[in-house]
Amino acid sequence: MSQSGTDKTEEKTANALASHRRDKLRGSESRMNTDRWFRRICVMVAAVSVIILLFLLGSIIQQGVPSLSTTLLTGTPEPDPSQAGAWPAIAGTIWVCSICALVTLPVGIGTALLIEEFKPRSRWGSRIFSLIQLNISNLAGVPSVVYGILGLTAFVSMFSLFGVDKNGIQGFEVGAKYFDQFTNLASDPFLSMGMEGVEERYFLAPVADRADPPTIPKQGMTIFEYQNDQLNPVKISVVGPEDLPPTDPVELSLAIDANALPGRISEKAWYYFRLPFGRGVLSGALTLMLVILPVIIISSQEALRSVPSSLRDGARGLGATPWQVIWNITLPAAAPGIMTGSILAMSRAIGETAPILIIAGIVYIRNAPHHLMDSYTVLPLQIYNWTSRPQEEFHSIAAAGIVVLLGILLSFNAIAVILRHRMQNKIN
Amino acid sequence: MKSVASRVFIAMIISSFGLLSSNAQNTSLRGKIEIDGSSTVYPISEAAASGFNKSYSNVQINVGVSGTGGGFKRFTKGETDISDASRPIKDSEFAACKQAGVSFFELPVAYDGLTLVVHKANTWVDHLTLDEIRKIFTTAGGAKTWADVRSGWPEKTIQIFAPGTDSGTFDYFKEVVVGKSDTSLRSDMSTSEDDNVLVTGVSGSPNAIGFFGVAYYEENKDKLKSVAVVNPTTGEKVSPTATTIEDGSYAPFSRPLFIYVNAKSFQRSEVRQFVAYYLRQAPAMAKQTGYVALPASIYTQCMMRCRDSKNGVGTHYLTNSMEKRSGAVTQVYRKENLVD
């Protein structure tokens, strides 16, 4: 009964709708025109952005590709543009962005999960949640320079929580070995005169603690010298103010002044870690994390929201715990969306210059970073430096640098796209 | 007698430097040198670091470009070993050094000539006096058109391009043009931290004027025209060239560039070797990077300061009462002007 009743009403409504549409269509040539124009405008707008992009890419490639060379990829920054390379900057970019991704993705996705999947139960809880939400949306619009300044206080100096003690030693560290470096009698550029022909040698005395006072040279002390990159013990002679320096050039090269002041140097292992972080890779990565975290959180939230609640309800109905629901149902379903957001965010991190300029600011560096606290530079900073040089040749290697940066960006993105496809296939 | 002795002494120093420079590669010297500061001095420091690493491959040298002021901020905290500066240290920075117990060697390494440039098609400007420059660049002068600067010049609005207010270049120009008077540089100038932007700006507008370091003019001679400046003491029109900058006749816009070396860091062998290399190579590196070498006597003075690790520290550009001392580098950079 009721079945046929509803059928009838539905039929009636459908008829009414159809006739209404016909009426409208008949007198609506202008509407169709609007539609056509709208489509044209859309195509035009899309074409403008594509043309601008192609133009930019074209001019960069035209200017940059001729200067692309193995020197640029493997060399170090040099004053001569033809020998200048960007290897330390490339390595720095990869280090900083990888660490940034490793830190940011868990934190960002975790925050999004908390906000979306664990709705607050109390009134106060929901207030706190909406406060967090408001903060995140606002943080997405803060200029990145501001994050640079924040990173400088929060990570580089850690709010100056670690005071400097009376020996000028700051904070806490593991993984560093200290040496006192001595110069032999003949090698000091400002003191030695008339000692030409004597080999220039440097000796390292191990220091137990970095706060120890400078080593005082003593006859027969344990002291080493780097020979072919290996620390070998050597026997030195200490020449006092009243002693005559040895006459034999080899012996003279092994002699150091009794009043010589050593220079304290350090060697850091790959696991070297210190507090505060200082101007190292880790500070850079964490500052970039601040820059991109809001983007990742918001896009992950959107992705989680787009997962149909029927999936969750079904799983819950089968008796799954919240953890099982999230891990087995929600996250896999939202993964493609989360990946897309992360790709966009990481692309921003790779190209970011301003915060890095504030917290690292180095442009001449010859080594790739060796540990988390090591100094570094990034490719955008290197490019910025090259473009601000007066010589035209530097401008073309800067363009080549941009091509390399685009290459790194595309390869990062390619990895993410492949991962996204895998996940999507799994779900389907 | 004394002067002969000192001459022999100086000759000995110079010859000993010459001998040391012929050394082969040394891999046993280790350590790390942190340099930060002026982007104007950066090319010279980069050349020094790169050249030094060819002889001492295991010394790690990092050079940053935080600007003269930013560099001094880190230097006074003892974070860097060497600070690049395109102007002498200020009294406030000197006081901060004193407070933190940082003493330093002040070493001029090259000359830079601030160059005033106009568009290629600008036929009327060929030289400017300091007063005319004040008319253009200060709020008190307030010249709107070229006719306001000198009668007979066209009534076209002047566009001004200037380096960023954080740069030592801006500071130096301000000091020369404004000095102690109570006016200030105009705030309606187009400023940029990137001097290439200034080059593009001036070369793109026929009524523009701008200023920056001579290196940028040398690289863009085909696009720009430099303006001769009337030397206030001799009254002669002088164009910025290597000769006029070096002999001091291009005044008052030629300025020395400095490195400041932390005296405590200077105890370390790698810093000593690096500074020695820097001073030895400074004339050649200045030329290579578009600057002008200082007179040889200044480099000798620098070496003497470094040799005298106790009494060589301090600045020459402040008096005992912390007043700014100015003048040609040969007049100011003297042992009797050293204040610590």
mmCIF file of C-alpha atoms in Angstrom, chain B residues 163-335:
data_model
loop_
_atom_site.group_PDB
_atom_site.id
_atom_site.type_symbol
_atom_site.label_atom_id
_atom_site.label_comp_id
_atom_site.label_asym_id
_atom_site.label_seq_id
_atom_site.Cartn_x
_atom_site.Cartn_y
_atom_site.Cartn_z
ATOM 1 C CA PRO B 163 71.024 49.435 -0.594
ATOM 2 C CA GLY B 164 69.036 48.072 2.357
ATOM 3 C CA THR B 165 69.157 49.920 5.653
ATOM 4 C CA ASP B 166 70.799 46.918 7.378
ATOM 5 C CA SER B 167 73.822 46.989 5.110
ATOM 6 C CA GLY B 168 77.147 48.556 5.977
ATOM 7 C CA THR B 169 77.005 50.263 2.569
ATOM 8 C CA PHE B 170 73.894 52.193 3.613
ATOM 9 C CA ASP B 171 75.479 53.040 6.979
ATOM 10 C CA TYR B 172 78.608 54.342 5.338
ATOM 11 C CA PHE B 173 76.747 56.462 2.795
ATOM 12 C CA LYS B 174 74.596 57.876 5.572
ATOM 13 C CA GLU B 175 77.638 58.735 7.636
ATOM 14 C CA VAL B 176 79.248 60.641 4.759
ATOM 15 C CA VAL B 177 76.140 62.400 3.488
ATOM 16 C CA VAL B 178 74.249 63.041 6.699
ATOM 17 C CA GLY B 179 77.078 62.961 9.219
ATOM 18 C CA LYS B 180 76.274 64.710 12.470
ATOM 19 C CA SER B 181 73.593 67.010 11.027
ATOM 20 C CA ASP B 182 70.060 66.475 12.270
ATOM 21 C CA THR B 183 68.570 65.496 8.917
ATOM 22 C CA SER B 184 68.304 61.914 7.679
ATOM 23 C CA LEU B 185 68.307 59.957 4.438
ATOM 24 C CA ARG B 186 65.005 60.053 2.580
ATOM 25 C CA SER B 187 62.589 57.290 3.371
ATOM 26 C CA ASP B 188 60.990 57.245 -0.094
ATOM 27 C CA MET B 189 63.988 55.574 -1.776
ATOM 28 C CA SER B 190 63.593 52.145 -3.342
ATOM 29 C CA THR B 191 65.859 49.947 -1.241
ATOM 30 C CA SER B 192 67.017 46.381 -1.753
ATOM 31 C CA GLU B 193 69.450 44.076 0.037
ATOM 32 C CA ASP B 194 70.374 42.690 -3.372
ATOM 33 C CA ASP B 195 72.579 45.125 -5.291
ATOM 34 C CA ASN B 196 71.658 43.481 -8.588
ATOM 35 C CA VAL B 197 68.113 44.727 -8.035
ATOM 36 C CA LEU B 198 69.535 48.256 -7.774
ATOM 37 C CA VAL B 199 71.478 47.741 -11.000
ATOM 38 C CA THR B 200 68.290 46.634 -12.762
ATOM 39 C CA GLY B 201 66.357 49.522 -11.229
ATOM 40 C CA VAL B 202 68.757 52.256 -12.302
ATOM 41 C CA SER B 203 69.379 50.785 -15.740
ATOM 42 C CA GLY B 204 65.635 50.603 -16.313
ATOM 43 C CA SER B 205 64.658 54.203 -15.550
ATOM 44 C CA PRO B 206 66.299 57.173 -17.329
ATOM 45 C CA ASN B 207 65.775 59.588 -14.414
ATOM 46 C CA ALA B 208 67.155 57.325 -11.693
ATOM 47 C CA ILE B 209 70.194 57.599 -9.471
ATOM 48 C CA GLY B 210 71.558 54.951 -7.144
ATOM 49 C CA PHE B 211 74.677 53.903 -5.281
ATOM 50 C CA PHE B 212 76.485 50.657 -4.417
ATOM 51 C CA GLY B 213 79.948 49.113 -4.228
ATOM 52 C CA VAL B 214 82.335 49.613 -7.146
ATOM 53 C CA ALA B 215 82.348 45.863 -7.926
ATOM 54 C CA TYR B 216 78.742 46.025 -9.097
ATOM 55 C CA TYR B 217 79.498 49.024 -11.305
ATOM 56 C CA GLU B 218 82.535 47.315 -12.839
ATOM 57 C CA GLU B 219 80.389 44.319 -13.837
ATOM 58 C CA ASN B 220 77.631 46.509 -15.311
ATOM 59 C CA LYS B 221 79.600 49.261 -17.035
ATOM 60 C CA ASP B 222 77.647 48.706 -20.255
ATOM 61 C CA LYS B 223 74.310 49.421 -18.572
ATOM 62 C CA LEU B 224 75.205 52.267 -16.216
ATOM 63 C CA LYS B 225 77.079 55.525 -16.097
ATOM 64 C CA SER B 226 79.103 56.389 -13.009
ATOM 65 C CA VAL B 227 79.036 59.900 -11.626
ATOM 66 C CA ALA B 228 82.215 61.743 -10.747
ATOM 67 C CA VAL B 229 82.208 63.235 -7.257
ATOM 68 C CA VAL B 230 83.854 66.556 -6.446
ATOM 69 C CA ASN B 231 86.528 65.989 -3.838
ATOM 70 C CA PRO B 232 85.643 68.463 -1.041
ATOM 71 C CA THR B 233 89.286 69.228 -0.192
ATOM 72 C CA THR B 234 90.807 69.622 -3.659
ATOM 73 C CA GLY B 235 87.664 70.678 -5.544
ATOM 74 C CA GLU B 236 88.437 68.317 -8.409
ATOM 75 C CA LYS B 237 85.957 66.035 -10.148
ATOM 76 C CA VAL B 238 87.055 62.447 -9.520
ATOM 77 C CA SER B 239 85.602 59.251 -11.004
ATOM 78 C CA PRO B 240 85.823 55.986 -9.046
ATOM 79 C CA THR B 241 88.667 53.938 -10.519
ATOM 80 C CA ALA B 242 91.230 51.661 -8.925
ATOM 81 C CA THR B 243 93.812 54.452 -9.086
ATOM 82 C CA THR B 244 91.642 57.196 -7.573
ATOM 83 C CA ILE B 245 90.322 54.911 -4.832
ATOM 84 C CA GLU B 246 93.794 53.692 -3.899
ATOM 85 C CA ASP B 247 95.442 57.125 -3.818
ATOM 86 C CA GLY B 248 92.559 58.506 -1.783
ATOM 87 C CA SER B 249 91.562 61.207 -4.288
ATOM 88 C CA TYR B 250 88.126 59.593 -4.725
ATOM 89 C CA ALA B 251 86.898 61.048 -1.459
ATOM 90 C CA PRO B 252 84.788 60.866 0.611
ATOM 91 C CA PHE B 253 83.175 57.745 -0.856
ATOM 92 C CA SER B 254 86.061 55.278 -0.708
ATOM 93 C CA ARG B 255 85.933 53.141 2.368
ATOM 94 C CA PRO B 256 88.074 50.389 3.850
ATOM 95 C CA LEU B 257 86.664 46.887 4.431
ATOM 96 C CA PHE B 258 87.686 45.042 7.575
ATOM 97 C CA ILE B 259 87.999 41.718 9.228
ATOM 98 C CA TYR B 260 87.855 41.581 13.017
ATOM 99 C CA VAL B 261 89.665 38.640 14.587
ATOM 100 C CA ASN B 262 88.785 37.407 18.062
ATOM 101 C CA ALA B 263 92.040 37.553 20.062
ATOM 102 C CA LYS B 264 91.193 34.360 21.961
ATOM 103 C CA SER B 265 90.556 32.439 18.750
ATOM 104 C CA PHE B 266 93.790 33.906 17.445
ATOM 105 C CA GLN B 267 95.717 31.633 19.833
ATOM 106 C CA ARG B 268 94.604 28.653 17.766
ATOM 107 C CA SER B 269 97.093 27.570 15.107
ATOM 108 C CA GLU B 270 94.503 27.232 12.336
ATOM 109 C CA VAL B 271 93.213 30.783 12.907
ATOM 110 C CA ARG B 272 96.740 32.193 12.963
ATOM 111 C CA GLN B 273 97.644 30.460 9.721
ATOM 112 C CA PHE B 274 94.390 31.589 8.116
ATOM 113 C CA VAL B 275 94.787 35.239 9.125
ATOM 114 C CA ALA B 276 98.387 35.194 7.898
ATOM 115 C CA TYR B 277 97.193 33.777 4.582
ATOM 116 C CA TYR B 278 94.393 36.353 4.399
ATOM 117 C CA LEU B 279 96.746 39.297 4.905
ATOM 118 C CA ARG B 280 99.335 37.878 2.506
ATOM 119 C CA GLN B 281 96.793 37.332 -0.250
ATOM 120 C CA ALA B 282 94.571 40.355 0.444
ATOM 121 C CA PRO B 283 95.932 42.577 -2.376
ATOM 122 C CA ALA B 284 95.455 39.853 -4.986
ATOM 123 C CA MET B 285 92.076 38.763 -3.624
ATOM 124 C CA ALA B 286 90.799 42.351 -3.482
ATOM 125 C CA LYS B 287 91.594 42.757 -7.159
ATOM 126 C CA GLN B 288 90.078 39.406 -8.082
ATOM 127 C CA THR B 289 86.775 40.209 -6.347
ATOM 128 C CA GLY B 290 86.371 43.703 -7.797
ATOM 129 C CA TYR B 291 87.795 45.728 -4.921
ATOM 130 C CA VAL B 292 90.982 47.731 -4.577
ATOM 131 C CA ALA B 293 94.064 46.757 -2.566
ATOM 132 C CA LEU B 294 95.136 48.956 0.341
ATOM 133 C CA PRO B 295 98.625 50.489 0.380
ATOM 134 C CA ALA B 296 101.273 47.901 1.289
ATOM 135 C CA SER B 297 102.111 49.833 4.461
ATOM 136 C CA ILE B 298 98.633 49.090 5.843
ATOM 137 C CA TYR B 299 99.094 45.331 5.446
ATOM 138 C CA THR B 300 102.451 45.609 7.197
ATOM 139 C CA GLN B 301 100.704 47.486 10.022
ATOM 140 C CA CYS B 302 98.130 44.666 10.194
ATOM 141 C CA MET B 303 100.880 42.087 10.578
ATOM 142 C CA MET B 304 102.495 44.140 13.329
ATOM 143 C CA ARG B 305 99.193 44.231 15.216
ATOM 144 C CA CYS B 306 98.892 40.465 14.932
ATOM 145 C CA ARG B 307 102.459 39.896 16.103
ATOM 146 C CA ASP B 308 101.857 41.975 19.200
ATOM 147 C CA SER B 309 99.146 39.799 20.689
ATOM 148 C CA LYS B 310 99.015 41.836 23.924
ATOM 149 C CA ASN B 311 99.087 45.427 22.683
ATOM 150 C CA GLY B 312 97.822 44.976 19.140
ATOM 151 C CA VAL B 313 94.188 44.494 20.072
ATOM 152 C CA GLY B 314 91.478 47.153 19.921
ATOM 153 C CA THR B 315 90.030 49.561 17.399
ATOM 154 C CA HIS B 316 91.507 52.581 15.641
ATOM 155 C CA TYR B 317 88.171 54.084 14.716
ATOM 156 C CA LEU B 318 87.044 55.173 18.171
ATOM 157 C CA THR B 319 88.748 57.613 20.499
ATOM 158 C CA ASN B 320 89.222 56.982 24.221
ATOM 159 C CA SER B 321 85.978 58.833 24.874
ATOM 160 C CA MET B 322 84.202 56.544 22.360
ATOM 161 C CA GLU B 323 83.873 59.275 19.720
ATOM 162 C CA LYS B 324 83.931 58.154 16.098
ATOM 163 C CA ARG B 325 87.271 58.751 14.400
ATOM 164 C CA SER B 326 87.123 59.189 10.644
ATOM 165 C CA GLY B 327 89.498 59.924 7.805
ATOM 166 C CA ALA B 328 91.624 58.109 5.259
ATOM 167 C CA VAL B 329 92.704 54.667 6.387
ATOM 168 C CA THR B 330 96.375 55.688 6.199
ATOM 169 C CA GLN B 331 95.639 58.506 8.671
ATOM 170 C CA VAL B 332 93.504 56.497 11.082
ATOM 171 C CA TYR B 333 95.116 53.044 11.034
ATOM 172 C CA ARG B 334 98.104 53.995 13.168
ATOM 173 C CA LYS B 335 99.464 52.465 16.322
#
